[in-house]
Structures are given as C-alpha cells and as structure tokens.
Amino acid sequence: MAPRELPSASIADTVQFNQAIIVPNAVQGLFRRRPGPVGVATRLGLDGRAVRLMEGLRARYAPGPVWIRVMKDRVLLCLDVEDVARTLDGSPHPFASDPPAKRTGMGHFQPDALTLSRGELWENRRRFTEAVLETPAAVHSLAGGFLDVVVEETDRLLSVAAAEGGGTLDFEAWHAMFRRLTRRIVLGDHAAEDEEVSELLASLMSEANGLPSEPSEIYPAYTERLDAYVEAAEPGSLVSLFAGAPHDVDTRAAGQATHWLFALQDTLATNALRALALVATHPAQRAVVDRELEGDEAPYLAACLQEAMRLFPTTPLLSRETLVDVAWHGTTVPKGTQVLIVNGFHHRDRARLEYADRFAPEAWTEGDAGSERAFNHFSSGPQGCPGRNLALLVGTAVLAQVLRGWPAVVVAGVADGLSPDAPLPYSLNPSALRFAARGPGGSGGGGVADS
Ligand code: HEM
C-alpha cells in the first residue's frame, strides 16, 4: 500500500494562519512582548480568531498534522493532542527545540542556553539545570530563604503602592518587584539594587525580537555582570549551588542563569498578575482561596496560577525541528522539518474540555488537568520546564502575600471582560490591569470595580 500523504493546507487557510497567528505573534515580540502591539492585538481579539481558525483547520484536515507554509518554510502543524504529546515526548531528539528563528533570536541573549542545545550537550546542561533548580523536588531546599524574599518584596510593593500609588497597583510596579525578587533569588541579596543587570537583559531581549544577525554591543557588559555574581556565589542564592552541581566547561554554567532570570522576572510576573485578576473577579473561587489562606498550604491558589497560564499561555507557540527522518502517521516526515504546536488552541479546546473558556482551578485540584497533554504552558516531556515547581512556589507565595495584605483587592479599571458569567476572553493584557486595595476591611470583596 502506498504511504498515506499528510494533507496540505489550502492557500486560503495558509494566508489566514499567517495573518491570524504568525504575524501577530512576531509583531507583539517573539522574545520580549511589546506593550503597544499587545494592546492592539487584545482589542482586535486576534487570539480568539486564531482559536476559531485552528478549529476549522482541525475539522478540515485531522486526523494527523497538516502541512502549512509559514512565511517561506513548509511546516507541520499539530492538530490533535496525540501529535502534541508525541512531539514533546520526543524532544529534544528527534524533535529539537532550536528551529532557526528561535536559535537566531535566543542566541542573541543566551547563546549557551539549554533550550538551544542538542544531544549530549543538552543532557549535560539539563543535568546541571535540574540539579540547581532541584526540578523533581516539590519544594526547593532553599525555599525558606526564597519565601522570606517574597514576603519582604511583596510587603514593600504593597506599602509603596499604598503610599505613592494612591492604593493602586499596576503592572509596572508589579514587574519592578518581580525583577528585584528574581535578582535576589537567582543572584543573591547583593543584587537587589542592580536594576542595570535586569535592564541589560531586557534590552538584549528587545534586540532579539528583530532576529539580528550581528552580536549585540551590550552582551559583553551583561555577561561580565552575570559572571561576577556567579563568581561571588552568595549563600542562599541559586548561583551558590553551582559548585555542587554536576558541570564541566561545556555546561557554560553562568550562561544557564539567563533563562532563569527572564523566566522568573518576566514570564512569572505576567502569569501571576493575570492569576490575581482572575481571583479578584471570580467571587466563588476567591472564597475558596480566602479559606485556604487561613492555613499554611495553598494548593488551590497554585491551581489558580496554573489556570491563568492555561487560559492565557505566555508561550503561545512551541516549535521543534526534526533531526532525522521521522515515521509519522504512515508516512515519513523529512529531517529538517519544523513542527508547530499552538498552545492557545489546545488549551481552549471546546471539543475536549468542558471548562475550556472558564476559570476552573478545581480541574487541577480535583480533576485531571495536571496530566492533560493538551496543556503545555510549562511544556511537557523530557524537555518540559525544569523551573516549573520553583515558578509555582514563588508565584503562589507572591499571590498569597498580596491577598493577605490587601484582602479586599479588586480589579480597578479595565478588566478585559473577566467575569464568571461569560466565556473568558482569549487575551489578557497585563499592562492594562490595575488593582485597588479597598482594604483591609474595605468593601471591595471581589468583582470588578466601577472606577
Ligand atoms: C510561569 C513561569 C514559567 C513558564 C510559563 C515557563 C514555561 C516554559 C516552557 C513553555 C518551556 C519550553 C519552551 C520550549 O520548549 O520551547 C520552558 C523551558 C524552560 N524553562 Fe520555564 N517557565 C517558567 C518559569 C521558569 C523558571 C522560574 C525557570 C528557572 C528558574 C525556568 C527555566 C526553564 C528552562 C531552563 C527551560 C529549558 C528546558 C530545556 O530546554 O530543556 N522556567 N519553560
């Protein structure tokens, strides 16, 4: 029997796919989101259009992936969750996670990154990363100190917001707090004031959005600063664990910390603020959180954070490249093929998930969301995020501290349509969110303020 060919998308579908997904993603910033274009994309509802388009593609071309042109490349787009799982279970071999655009862009600010590494080098760097981040542990051995940092920095944020911000909190202040907290956790307390190291990294990431072919002029200044912190290895910080973690010259230990810096200070900051907005606009879930905060553990609040990431994934697309010919659905996918996973679609799959478009933390605490292969905000499989537990620990602790300090916190101003009574929107622009204390003892108590 002749091998079955995988289908190819029509010209109309290809044009729409590029218009609705590829171009907006690039314009909003592949490595550092640009607030202006993110606001425009949110207003235009582009993420919702993308999900509808993906539903149409699946109806027309599944089962199996479909060939589609992305700019000048012919890539394979996963439509079924089985193909998503297969791709991620096979990463980084045969599905390498460094297709050309990612290599060019990320290579600009972290040329030694684990996620750009292949084969033995990936294994070497992954071993080191997992040892320092203590990936399999639910609670990191340095968690006690990290949580002290969280409490100090969050309390500071709330008191500055009360004194200078008129009792309101926005993404700018929130993000600055996350940057400080991140520097202390990753590099040590002596980096608390070093705004410049964060700023250098942010500038490098902005440059990377343009997929530059020339090395950056500021990269040497950034690495010099980073190396000095690694060298100093302040006790209690992540870099203090480098010496005891398995590594050699190829590991490029200091080069691994860049990913941790931006993942904590940018990615987690965005996700945690969205989670706060969801909790603040959903009274029933909020009541569960409030009860939970009377105790020490906060699994439901951690689930709220997971939900924010499911609903609004900060990694909207996962891309891979085949390192060898791969047998797939009775055909051979040639070496060098790019494979694409659209997280935003699989996370909101109405055909599979009863709770696709609502805020459902109980799906994590009581249901099987934790093992759902469609959810890949942390990716999954051998190359899944090694900082997942650390991110959940820190993010949940920040949220808990805010909700304790501002028990009646409400979303003030734009809430981008967050409500338990209607399907949730597909985007939630962090820069547009603003919170008001209305407390303690205030009358806010959940819901969207009318201010
Ligand atoms: C909410 C926060 C975070 C989210 C949503 C997140 C998400 C992800 C995703 C989706 C990937 C896979 C990317 C791909 O394959 O293209 C990834 C990989 C990675 N993450 Fe995270 N991450 C977060 C926090 C962290 C933190 C806090 C750290 C470290 C301290 C970290 C370190 C890494 C590293 C090193 C990789 C590369 C893994 C590899 O290639 O083997 N992440 N993360």
Short mmCIF file of C-alpha atoms and ligand atoms in Angstrom, two decimals:
data_model
loop_
_atom_site.label_atom_id
_atom_site.label_comp_id
_atom_site.label_asym_id
_atom_site.label_seq_id
_atom_site.Cartn_x
_atom_site.Cartn_y
_atom_site.Cartn_z
CA MET A 1 0.00 0.00 0.00
CA ALA A 2 1.32 3.44 -0.92
CA PRO A 3 2.18 5.54 2.13
CA ARG A 4 -0.55 7.99 3.04
CA GLU A 5 0.46 11.58 2.39
CA LEU A 6 -0.25 14.08 5.12
CA PRO A 7 -2.65 16.78 3.88
CA SER A 8 -1.52 20.27 2.89
CA ALA A 9 -3.46 23.36 3.90
CA SER A 10 -5.24 25.31 1.15
CA ILE A 11 -3.91 28.70 0.09
CA ALA A 12 -6.80 30.45 1.88
CA ASP A 13 -6.09 28.58 5.13
CA THR A 14 -2.37 29.28 4.80
CA VAL A 15 -2.93 33.00 4.34
CA GLN A 16 -5.28 33.15 7.31
CA PHE A 17 -2.95 31.13 9.51
CA ASN A 18 -0.09 33.52 8.85
CA GLN A 19 -2.35 36.54 9.32
CA ALA A 20 -4.03 35.35 12.49
CA ILE A 21 -1.18 33.58 14.26
CA ILE A 22 2.31 34.00 12.85
CA VAL A 23 2.40 37.71 12.01
CA PRO A 24 0.63 38.94 15.19
CA ASN A 25 2.94 36.80 17.31
CA ALA A 26 6.03 38.26 15.67
CA VAL A 27 4.70 41.83 15.83
CA GLN A 28 3.90 41.50 19.55
CA GLY A 29 7.50 40.42 20.16
CA LEU A 30 8.86 36.87 19.99
CA PHE A 31 11.17 37.24 22.98
CA ARG A 32 10.05 40.38 24.78
CA ARG A 33 6.43 41.45 24.45
CA ARG A 34 5.86 44.98 23.16
CA PRO A 35 3.05 46.58 25.21
CA GLY A 36 1.64 48.69 22.32
CA PRO A 37 1.08 45.85 19.82
CA VAL A 38 -0.12 43.56 22.65
CA GLY A 39 -2.82 46.15 23.47
CA VAL A 40 -3.86 46.39 19.82
CA ALA A 41 -3.97 42.59 19.38
CA THR A 42 -6.10 42.30 22.53
CA ARG A 43 -8.55 44.94 21.33
CA LEU A 44 -8.84 43.27 17.93
CA GLY A 45 -9.49 39.88 19.54
CA LEU A 46 -6.77 38.23 17.45
CA ASP A 47 -6.23 35.30 19.82
CA GLY A 48 -9.91 34.37 19.58
CA ARG A 49 -9.72 34.49 15.80
CA ALA A 50 -6.70 32.21 15.96
CA VAL A 51 -8.59 29.62 18.00
CA ARG A 52 -11.56 29.66 15.61
CA LEU A 53 -9.18 29.25 12.68
CA MET A 54 -7.45 26.29 14.32
CA GLU A 55 -10.85 24.68 14.97
CA GLY A 56 -11.58 25.00 11.26
CA LEU A 57 -8.20 23.53 10.29
CA ARG A 58 -8.75 20.54 12.53
CA ALA A 59 -12.24 19.98 11.12
CA ARG A 60 -10.83 20.04 7.58
CA TYR A 61 -7.51 18.21 7.91
CA ALA A 62 -7.37 16.00 11.03
CA PRO A 63 -6.62 13.29 11.97
CA GLY A 64 -2.90 13.91 11.98
CA PRO A 65 -0.92 17.08 11.39
CA VAL A 66 -1.22 19.30 8.33
CA TRP A 67 1.49 20.80 6.14
CA ILE A 68 1.25 24.56 6.09
CA ARG A 69 3.50 27.33 4.83
CA VAL A 70 4.87 29.71 7.45
CA MET A 71 6.44 32.56 5.53
CA LYS A 72 8.82 30.66 3.25
CA ASP A 73 9.02 27.38 5.18
CA ARG A 74 6.74 24.37 4.91
CA VAL A 75 5.98 23.31 8.47
CA LEU A 76 3.93 20.58 10.08
CA LEU A 77 1.14 21.89 12.31
CA CYS A 78 -0.15 19.61 15.11
CA LEU A 79 -3.95 19.46 15.23
CA ASP A 80 -4.53 16.53 17.60
CA VAL A 81 -3.42 16.24 21.19
CA GLU A 82 -1.80 12.85 20.41
CA ASP A 83 0.57 14.56 17.97
CA VAL A 84 1.32 17.29 20.51
CA ALA A 85 2.23 14.64 23.08
CA ARG A 86 4.28 12.68 20.59
CA THR A 87 6.29 15.75 19.61
CA LEU A 88 7.01 16.80 23.18
CA ASP A 89 7.79 13.26 24.33
CA GLY A 90 10.32 13.12 21.50
CA SER A 91 12.08 16.39 22.42
CA PRO A 92 14.92 17.21 22.17
CA HIS A 93 15.56 14.13 19.98
CA PRO A 94 14.31 13.66 17.29
CA PHE A 95 12.38 16.92 17.80
CA ALA A 96 15.00 19.57 18.60
CA SER A 97 13.77 22.77 20.20
CA ASP A 98 16.03 25.14 18.30
CA PRO A 99 14.46 25.87 14.91
CA PRO A 100 16.21 28.72 13.08
CA ALA A 101 14.18 31.71 14.34
CA LYS A 102 14.48 30.62 17.96
CA ARG A 103 18.21 29.92 17.58
CA THR A 104 18.84 33.32 15.99
CA GLY A 105 16.71 35.27 18.46
CA MET A 106 17.52 33.46 21.70
CA GLY A 107 21.14 33.03 20.67
CA HIS A 108 21.39 36.81 20.79
CA PHE A 109 20.92 36.96 24.56
CA GLN A 110 21.68 33.41 25.69
CA PRO A 111 23.93 31.64 23.17
CA ASP A 112 24.72 28.84 25.66
CA ALA A 113 21.10 28.16 26.57
CA LEU A 114 19.95 24.68 27.44
CA THR A 115 16.92 25.08 25.20
CA LEU A 116 19.18 25.74 22.17
CA SER A 117 21.36 22.70 22.90
CA ARG A 118 21.23 19.29 21.29
CA GLY A 119 22.37 15.76 22.03
CA GLU A 120 24.99 15.26 24.72
CA LEU A 121 25.35 18.97 25.27
CA TRP A 122 21.64 19.24 26.09
CA GLU A 123 21.98 16.31 28.51
CA ASN A 124 24.99 17.92 30.16
CA ARG A 125 23.23 21.27 30.63
CA ARG A 126 19.92 19.71 31.60
CA ARG A 127 21.63 17.65 34.33
CA PHE A 128 23.22 20.80 35.72
CA THR A 129 19.98 22.80 35.49
CA GLU A 130 17.89 20.13 37.19
CA ALA A 131 20.48 19.83 39.97
CA VAL A 132 20.45 23.57 40.74
CA LEU A 133 16.71 24.11 40.30
CA GLU A 134 16.03 20.78 42.07
CA THR A 135 13.47 20.07 39.37
CA PRO A 136 11.94 16.88 40.78
CA ALA A 137 11.53 18.36 44.29
CA ALA A 138 8.12 19.85 45.10
CA VAL A 139 9.86 22.32 47.41
CA HIS A 140 13.39 23.61 46.73
CA SER A 141 15.90 23.19 49.57
CA LEU A 142 16.45 26.98 49.61
CA ALA A 143 12.70 27.66 49.65
CA GLY A 144 12.75 29.06 53.20
CA GLY A 145 15.00 31.94 52.15
CA PHE A 146 13.17 32.45 48.85
CA LEU A 147 9.86 32.77 50.69
CA ASP A 148 11.35 35.34 53.06
CA VAL A 149 12.38 37.33 49.99
CA VAL A 150 8.86 37.03 48.58
CA VAL A 151 7.29 38.31 51.81
CA GLU A 152 9.71 41.26 52.08
CA GLU A 153 9.39 42.30 48.46
CA THR A 154 5.61 41.89 48.29
CA ASP A 155 5.05 43.83 51.52
CA ARG A 156 7.32 46.55 50.19
CA LEU A 157 5.36 46.67 46.95
CA LEU A 158 2.04 47.00 48.76
CA SER A 159 3.25 49.71 51.10
CA VAL A 160 4.76 51.74 48.25
CA ALA A 161 1.53 51.26 46.26
CA ALA A 162 -0.49 52.46 49.25
CA ALA A 163 1.76 55.46 49.90
CA GLU A 164 2.67 56.58 46.39
CA GLY A 165 0.24 54.84 44.07
CA GLY A 166 -2.89 56.07 45.88
CA GLY A 167 -3.69 52.48 46.84
CA THR A 168 -3.46 51.16 43.32
CA LEU A 169 -1.13 48.65 41.79
CA ASP A 170 -0.21 48.32 38.12
CA PHE A 171 1.98 46.03 36.02
CA GLU A 172 4.90 48.44 36.04
CA ALA A 173 5.23 48.34 39.84
CA TRP A 174 4.50 44.60 39.92
CA HIS A 175 7.14 43.88 37.29
CA ALA A 176 9.76 46.00 39.07
CA MET A 177 9.09 43.98 42.23
CA PHE A 178 9.49 40.71 40.33
CA ARG A 179 12.77 41.90 38.90
CA ARG A 180 14.12 42.66 42.37
CA LEU A 181 12.84 39.42 43.81
CA THR A 182 14.35 37.49 40.90
CA ARG A 183 17.76 39.08 41.29
CA ARG A 184 17.77 38.18 44.98
CA ILE A 185 16.68 34.57 44.40
CA VAL A 186 18.94 33.85 41.43
CA LEU A 187 21.98 36.07 42.08
CA GLY A 188 21.76 36.85 45.79
CA ASP A 189 20.68 39.71 48.06
CA HIS A 190 23.62 41.84 46.95
CA ALA A 191 21.99 42.05 43.50
CA ALA A 192 18.77 43.52 44.94
CA GLU A 193 19.53 47.05 43.71
CA ASP A 194 21.21 46.05 40.44
CA GLU A 195 18.47 47.26 38.14
CA GLU A 196 21.08 47.56 35.43
CA VAL A 197 21.62 43.82 35.04
CA SER A 198 17.86 43.36 34.52
CA GLU A 199 17.74 46.32 32.16
CA LEU A 200 20.66 44.98 30.09
CA LEU A 201 18.91 41.65 29.72
CA ALA A 202 15.63 43.37 28.80
CA SER A 203 17.44 45.40 26.12
CA LEU A 204 19.10 42.28 24.72
CA MET A 205 15.71 40.57 24.52
CA SER A 206 14.18 43.58 22.76
CA GLU A 207 17.00 43.48 20.23
CA ALA A 208 16.35 39.75 19.74
CA ASN A 209 12.78 40.48 18.60
CA GLY A 210 14.32 41.72 15.33
CA LEU A 211 16.22 38.41 14.82
CA PRO A 212 19.55 40.28 14.46
CA SER A 213 22.43 38.69 12.58
CA GLU A 214 25.11 40.75 14.38
CA PRO A 215 26.14 40.11 18.00
CA SER A 216 24.93 42.73 20.45
CA GLU A 217 27.23 45.51 21.63
CA ILE A 218 25.81 45.24 25.14
CA TYR A 219 26.14 41.48 25.52
CA PRO A 220 29.69 41.66 26.95
CA ALA A 221 28.60 44.15 29.64
CA TYR A 222 25.71 41.88 30.58
CA THR A 223 27.75 38.68 30.85
CA GLU A 224 30.51 40.42 32.77
CA ARG A 225 27.95 41.43 35.41
CA LEU A 226 26.37 37.99 35.47
CA ASP A 227 29.75 36.25 35.77
CA ALA A 228 30.65 38.42 38.77
CA TYR A 229 27.55 37.22 40.64
CA VAL A 230 28.26 33.61 39.76
CA GLU A 231 31.83 34.04 40.95
CA ALA A 232 30.68 35.59 44.26
CA ALA A 233 28.15 32.74 44.81
CA GLU A 234 26.29 34.39 47.67
CA PRO A 235 24.90 31.72 50.03
CA GLY A 236 21.15 31.24 49.74
CA SER A 237 21.02 32.15 46.03
CA LEU A 238 20.64 29.74 43.12
CA VAL A 239 24.13 30.58 41.86
CA SER A 240 25.52 29.39 45.21
CA LEU A 241 24.51 25.87 44.16
CA PHE A 242 26.63 25.88 41.01
CA ALA A 243 29.75 24.46 42.64
CA GLY A 244 27.89 21.40 43.94
CA ALA A 245 26.02 20.68 40.69
CA PRO A 246 27.49 18.39 38.02
CA HIS A 247 29.12 20.54 35.36
CA ASP A 248 32.18 20.91 33.16
CA VAL A 249 33.48 23.55 30.80
CA ASP A 250 30.86 22.70 28.14
CA THR A 251 27.99 23.31 30.58
CA ARG A 252 28.67 27.06 30.49
CA ALA A 253 27.13 27.26 33.95
CA ALA A 254 26.75 31.05 34.11
CA GLY A 255 25.15 31.00 30.67
CA GLN A 256 22.26 28.94 32.07
CA ALA A 257 21.18 31.61 34.55
CA THR A 258 19.88 34.00 31.87
CA HIS A 259 16.88 31.79 31.17
CA TRP A 260 16.09 31.64 34.89
CA LEU A 261 16.27 35.43 35.18
CA PHE A 262 13.79 36.21 32.43
CA ALA A 263 11.51 33.28 33.26
CA LEU A 264 11.08 34.45 36.84
CA GLN A 265 11.11 38.19 36.32
CA ASP A 266 9.03 38.43 33.13
CA THR A 267 7.12 35.22 32.48
CA LEU A 268 6.12 34.55 36.06
CA ALA A 269 5.34 38.22 36.72
CA THR A 270 2.85 38.26 33.85
CA ASN A 271 1.23 34.98 34.81
CA ALA A 272 0.91 35.87 38.49
CA LEU A 273 -0.73 39.22 37.72
CA ARG A 274 -3.25 37.53 35.44
CA ALA A 275 -3.98 34.99 38.18
CA LEU A 276 -4.62 37.86 40.61
CA ALA A 277 -7.07 39.38 38.12
CA LEU A 278 -8.91 36.06 37.76
CA VAL A 279 -9.15 35.55 41.51
CA ALA A 280 -10.28 39.15 42.04
CA THR A 281 -13.11 38.81 39.50
CA HIS A 282 -14.40 35.37 40.50
CA PRO A 283 -16.13 35.50 43.91
CA ALA A 284 -16.73 31.75 44.25
CA GLN A 285 -13.07 30.83 43.59
CA ARG A 286 -11.99 33.77 45.71
CA ALA A 287 -13.94 32.41 48.68
CA VAL A 288 -12.05 29.10 48.40
CA VAL A 289 -8.73 30.98 48.24
CA ASP A 290 -9.64 33.09 51.28
CA ARG A 291 -10.47 29.99 53.33
CA GLU A 292 -7.25 28.34 52.20
CA LEU A 293 -5.14 31.34 53.20
CA GLU A 294 -6.10 30.79 56.83
CA GLY A 295 -3.78 27.76 56.71
CA ASP A 296 -0.19 27.22 55.53
CA GLU A 297 -0.65 25.35 52.27
CA ALA A 298 -2.19 26.89 49.16
CA PRO A 299 -2.80 24.18 46.52
CA TYR A 300 -5.97 25.88 45.26
CA LEU A 301 -4.17 29.20 44.80
CA ALA A 302 -1.40 27.36 42.92
CA ALA A 303 -4.16 25.91 40.73
CA CYS A 304 -5.42 29.46 40.09
CA LEU A 305 -1.94 30.29 38.79
CA GLN A 306 -1.95 27.20 36.57
CA GLU A 307 -5.33 28.27 35.24
CA ALA A 308 -4.07 31.74 34.38
CA MET A 309 -1.32 30.04 32.35
CA ARG A 310 -3.72 27.61 30.70
CA LEU A 311 -6.16 30.36 29.76
CA PHE A 312 -3.52 32.85 28.57
CA PRO A 313 -0.34 30.86 27.79
CA THR A 314 2.78 33.02 27.85
CA THR A 315 4.39 30.63 25.39
CA PRO A 316 1.74 30.77 22.68
CA LEU A 317 3.66 28.58 20.21
CA LEU A 318 6.04 25.69 20.72
CA SER A 319 8.26 24.92 17.76
CA ARG A 320 10.51 21.98 17.01
CA GLU A 321 12.73 20.75 14.17
CA THR A 322 13.19 17.11 13.16
CA LEU A 323 16.82 15.99 13.42
CA VAL A 324 16.24 12.80 11.39
CA ASP A 325 13.55 11.41 9.09
CA VAL A 326 10.59 10.58 11.31
CA ALA A 327 7.88 7.97 10.62
CA TRP A 328 4.55 9.63 11.35
CA HIS A 329 1.00 8.57 10.51
CA GLY A 330 2.23 6.04 7.96
CA THR A 331 4.44 8.48 6.11
CA THR A 332 7.96 9.85 6.50
CA VAL A 333 8.48 13.39 7.69
CA PRO A 334 11.87 14.51 6.39
CA LYS A 335 14.77 15.63 8.53
CA GLY A 336 14.84 19.41 8.94
CA THR A 337 11.03 19.81 9.14
CA GLN A 338 9.66 22.36 11.56
CA VAL A 339 6.79 21.19 13.77
CA LEU A 340 4.43 23.70 15.36
CA ILE A 341 2.12 23.48 18.39
CA VAL A 342 -0.36 26.30 19.01
CA ASN A 343 -0.83 26.23 22.79
CA GLY A 344 -3.61 28.82 22.79
CA PHE A 345 -5.78 26.47 20.71
CA HIS A 346 -5.18 23.24 22.60
CA HIS A 347 -5.64 24.97 25.96
CA ARG A 348 -9.09 26.24 24.90
CA ASP A 349 -10.27 23.18 23.04
CA ARG A 350 -14.06 23.29 23.44
CA ALA A 351 -14.39 19.89 21.77
CA ARG A 352 -12.38 18.22 24.53
CA LEU A 353 -12.73 20.42 27.61
CA GLU A 354 -15.99 21.22 29.35
CA TYR A 355 -14.23 24.10 31.17
CA ALA A 356 -12.33 25.42 28.11
CA ASP A 357 -13.38 29.07 28.48
CA ARG A 358 -13.96 29.43 32.19
CA PHE A 359 -11.74 29.78 35.25
CA ALA A 360 -11.60 26.24 36.69
CA PRO A 361 -8.89 25.79 39.35
CA GLU A 362 -10.75 22.70 40.59
CA ALA A 363 -9.75 20.97 37.34
CA TRP A 364 -6.22 20.99 38.81
CA THR A 365 -7.03 20.22 42.45
CA GLU A 366 -9.77 17.64 41.85
CA GLY A 367 -9.71 16.84 38.13
CA ASP A 368 -7.07 15.58 35.73
CA ALA A 369 -5.81 18.90 34.33
CA GLY A 370 -2.38 18.08 35.79
CA SER A 371 -1.99 15.12 33.43
CA GLU A 372 -3.79 16.67 30.43
CA ARG A 373 -1.39 16.53 27.49
CA ALA A 374 -3.12 19.43 25.76
CA PHE A 375 -1.82 21.85 28.42
CA ASN A 376 1.73 22.89 27.73
CA HIS A 377 2.21 26.30 29.29
CA PHE A 378 5.21 24.63 31.01
CA SER A 379 5.70 22.33 28.02
CA SER A 380 6.00 18.63 28.99
CA GLY A 381 8.06 15.52 28.35
CA PRO A 382 11.86 15.30 28.75
CA GLN A 383 12.29 18.96 27.81
CA GLY A 384 9.45 20.27 29.96
CA CYS A 385 10.18 23.37 32.05
CA PRO A 386 12.73 22.47 34.74
CA GLY A 387 11.75 25.59 36.72
CA ARG A 388 8.06 24.63 36.96
CA ASN A 389 7.96 23.87 40.68
CA LEU A 390 10.07 26.89 41.56
CA ALA A 391 7.80 29.13 39.48
CA LEU A 392 4.69 27.73 41.17
CA LEU A 393 6.27 28.08 44.61
CA VAL A 394 7.30 31.71 44.12
CA GLY A 395 4.21 32.76 42.17
CA THR A 396 1.79 31.23 44.66
CA ALA A 397 3.67 32.79 47.57
CA VAL A 398 3.50 36.25 45.98
CA LEU A 399 -0.24 35.88 45.33
CA ALA A 400 -0.84 34.67 48.88
CA GLN A 401 1.06 37.61 50.33
CA VAL A 402 -0.85 40.14 48.20
CA LEU A 403 -4.19 38.62 49.12
CA ARG A 404 -3.26 38.64 52.80
CA GLY A 405 -2.00 42.24 52.67
CA TRP A 406 -4.86 43.53 50.52
CA PRO A 407 -7.69 41.16 51.43
CA ALA A 408 -10.29 43.19 49.57
CA VAL A 409 -8.26 43.70 46.40
CA VAL A 410 -10.32 44.48 43.31
CA VAL A 411 -9.53 44.99 39.65
CA ALA A 412 -9.78 48.70 39.03
CA GLY A 413 -10.44 49.95 35.53
CA VAL A 414 -10.10 47.66 32.53
CA ALA A 415 -10.79 44.02 33.37
CA ASP A 416 -10.80 42.91 29.73
CA GLY A 417 -14.14 41.13 30.14
CA LEU A 418 -13.19 38.85 33.03
CA SER A 419 -16.38 37.50 34.59
CA PRO A 420 -17.70 34.17 35.83
CA ASP A 421 -20.90 34.82 33.86
CA ALA A 422 -19.47 34.85 30.32
CA PRO A 423 -16.84 32.89 28.37
CA LEU A 424 -13.43 34.31 29.26
CA PRO A 425 -11.60 36.39 26.66
CA TYR A 426 -8.63 34.87 24.83
CA SER A 427 -6.15 37.59 25.81
CA LEU A 428 -5.47 39.47 29.00
CA ASN A 429 -3.11 42.37 28.57
CA PRO A 430 -1.09 42.72 31.81
CA SER A 431 -0.21 46.35 31.11
CA ALA A 432 -3.91 47.26 31.13
CA LEU A 433 -4.58 45.70 34.54
CA ARG A 434 -4.80 47.84 37.64
CA PHE A 435 -5.72 46.78 41.16
CA ALA A 436 -7.05 48.72 44.13
CA ALA A 437 -6.60 47.80 47.78
CA ARG A 438 -10.10 48.61 49.08
CA GLY A 439 -8.90 47.27 52.38
CA PRO A 440 -8.10 45.96 54.82
CA GLY A 441 -11.69 45.80 55.96
CA GLY A 442 -12.75 47.69 52.81
CA SER A 443 -15.95 46.92 50.99
CA GLY A 444 -14.35 45.68 47.74
CA GLY A 445 -14.73 41.96 48.25
CA GLY A 446 -14.34 40.63 44.68
CA GLY A 447 -15.73 41.72 41.35
CA VAL A 448 -14.77 44.50 39.05
CA ALA A 449 -14.66 48.00 40.44
CA ASP A 450 -16.72 50.52 38.57
CA SER A 451 -13.94 53.10 38.59
C1 HEM B 1 5.45 30.89 34.95
C2 HEM B 1 6.69 30.70 34.70
C3 HEM B 1 7.24 29.83 33.61
C4 HEM B 1 6.64 29.35 32.47
C5 HEM B 1 5.22 29.61 31.98
C6 HEM B 1 7.63 28.54 31.78
C7 HEM B 1 7.42 27.89 30.58
C8 HEM B 1 8.36 27.13 29.91
C9 HEM B 1 8.14 26.49 28.64
C10 HEM B 1 6.84 26.52 27.85
C11 HEM B 1 9.29 25.88 28.29
C12 HEM B 1 9.55 25.10 26.99
C13 HEM B 1 9.90 26.03 25.88
C14 HEM B 1 10.10 25.31 24.57
O1 HEM B 1 10.31 24.11 24.57
O2 HEM B 1 10.08 25.96 23.52
C15 HEM B 1 10.26 26.14 29.33
C16 HEM B 1 11.55 25.70 29.31
C17 HEM B 1 12.46 26.07 30.25
N1 HEM B 1 12.21 26.76 31.42
FE1 HEM B 1 10.47 27.52 32.05
N2 HEM B 1 8.78 28.53 32.51
C18 HEM B 1 8.57 29.29 33.64
C19 HEM B 1 9.45 29.51 34.66
C20 HEM B 1 10.73 29.05 34.67
C21 HEM B 1 11.66 29.29 35.74
C22 HEM B 1 11.31 30.03 37.03
C23 HEM B 1 12.84 28.75 35.35
C24 HEM B 1 14.15 28.71 36.08
C25 HEM B 1 14.39 29.25 37.23
C26 HEM B 1 12.65 28.16 34.03
C27 HEM B 1 13.62 27.52 33.29
C28 HEM B 1 13.41 26.90 32.07
C29 HEM B 1 14.47 26.29 31.28
C30 HEM B 1 15.95 26.24 31.65
C31 HEM B 1 13.88 25.76 30.14
C32 HEM B 1 14.56 24.99 29.01
C33 HEM B 1 14.41 23.50 29.23
C34 HEM B 1 15.06 22.64 28.17
O3 HEM B 1 15.16 23.09 27.03
O4 HEM B 1 15.45 21.50 28.49
N3 HEM B 1 11.36 28.36 33.66
N4 HEM B 1 9.65 26.90 30.32
#
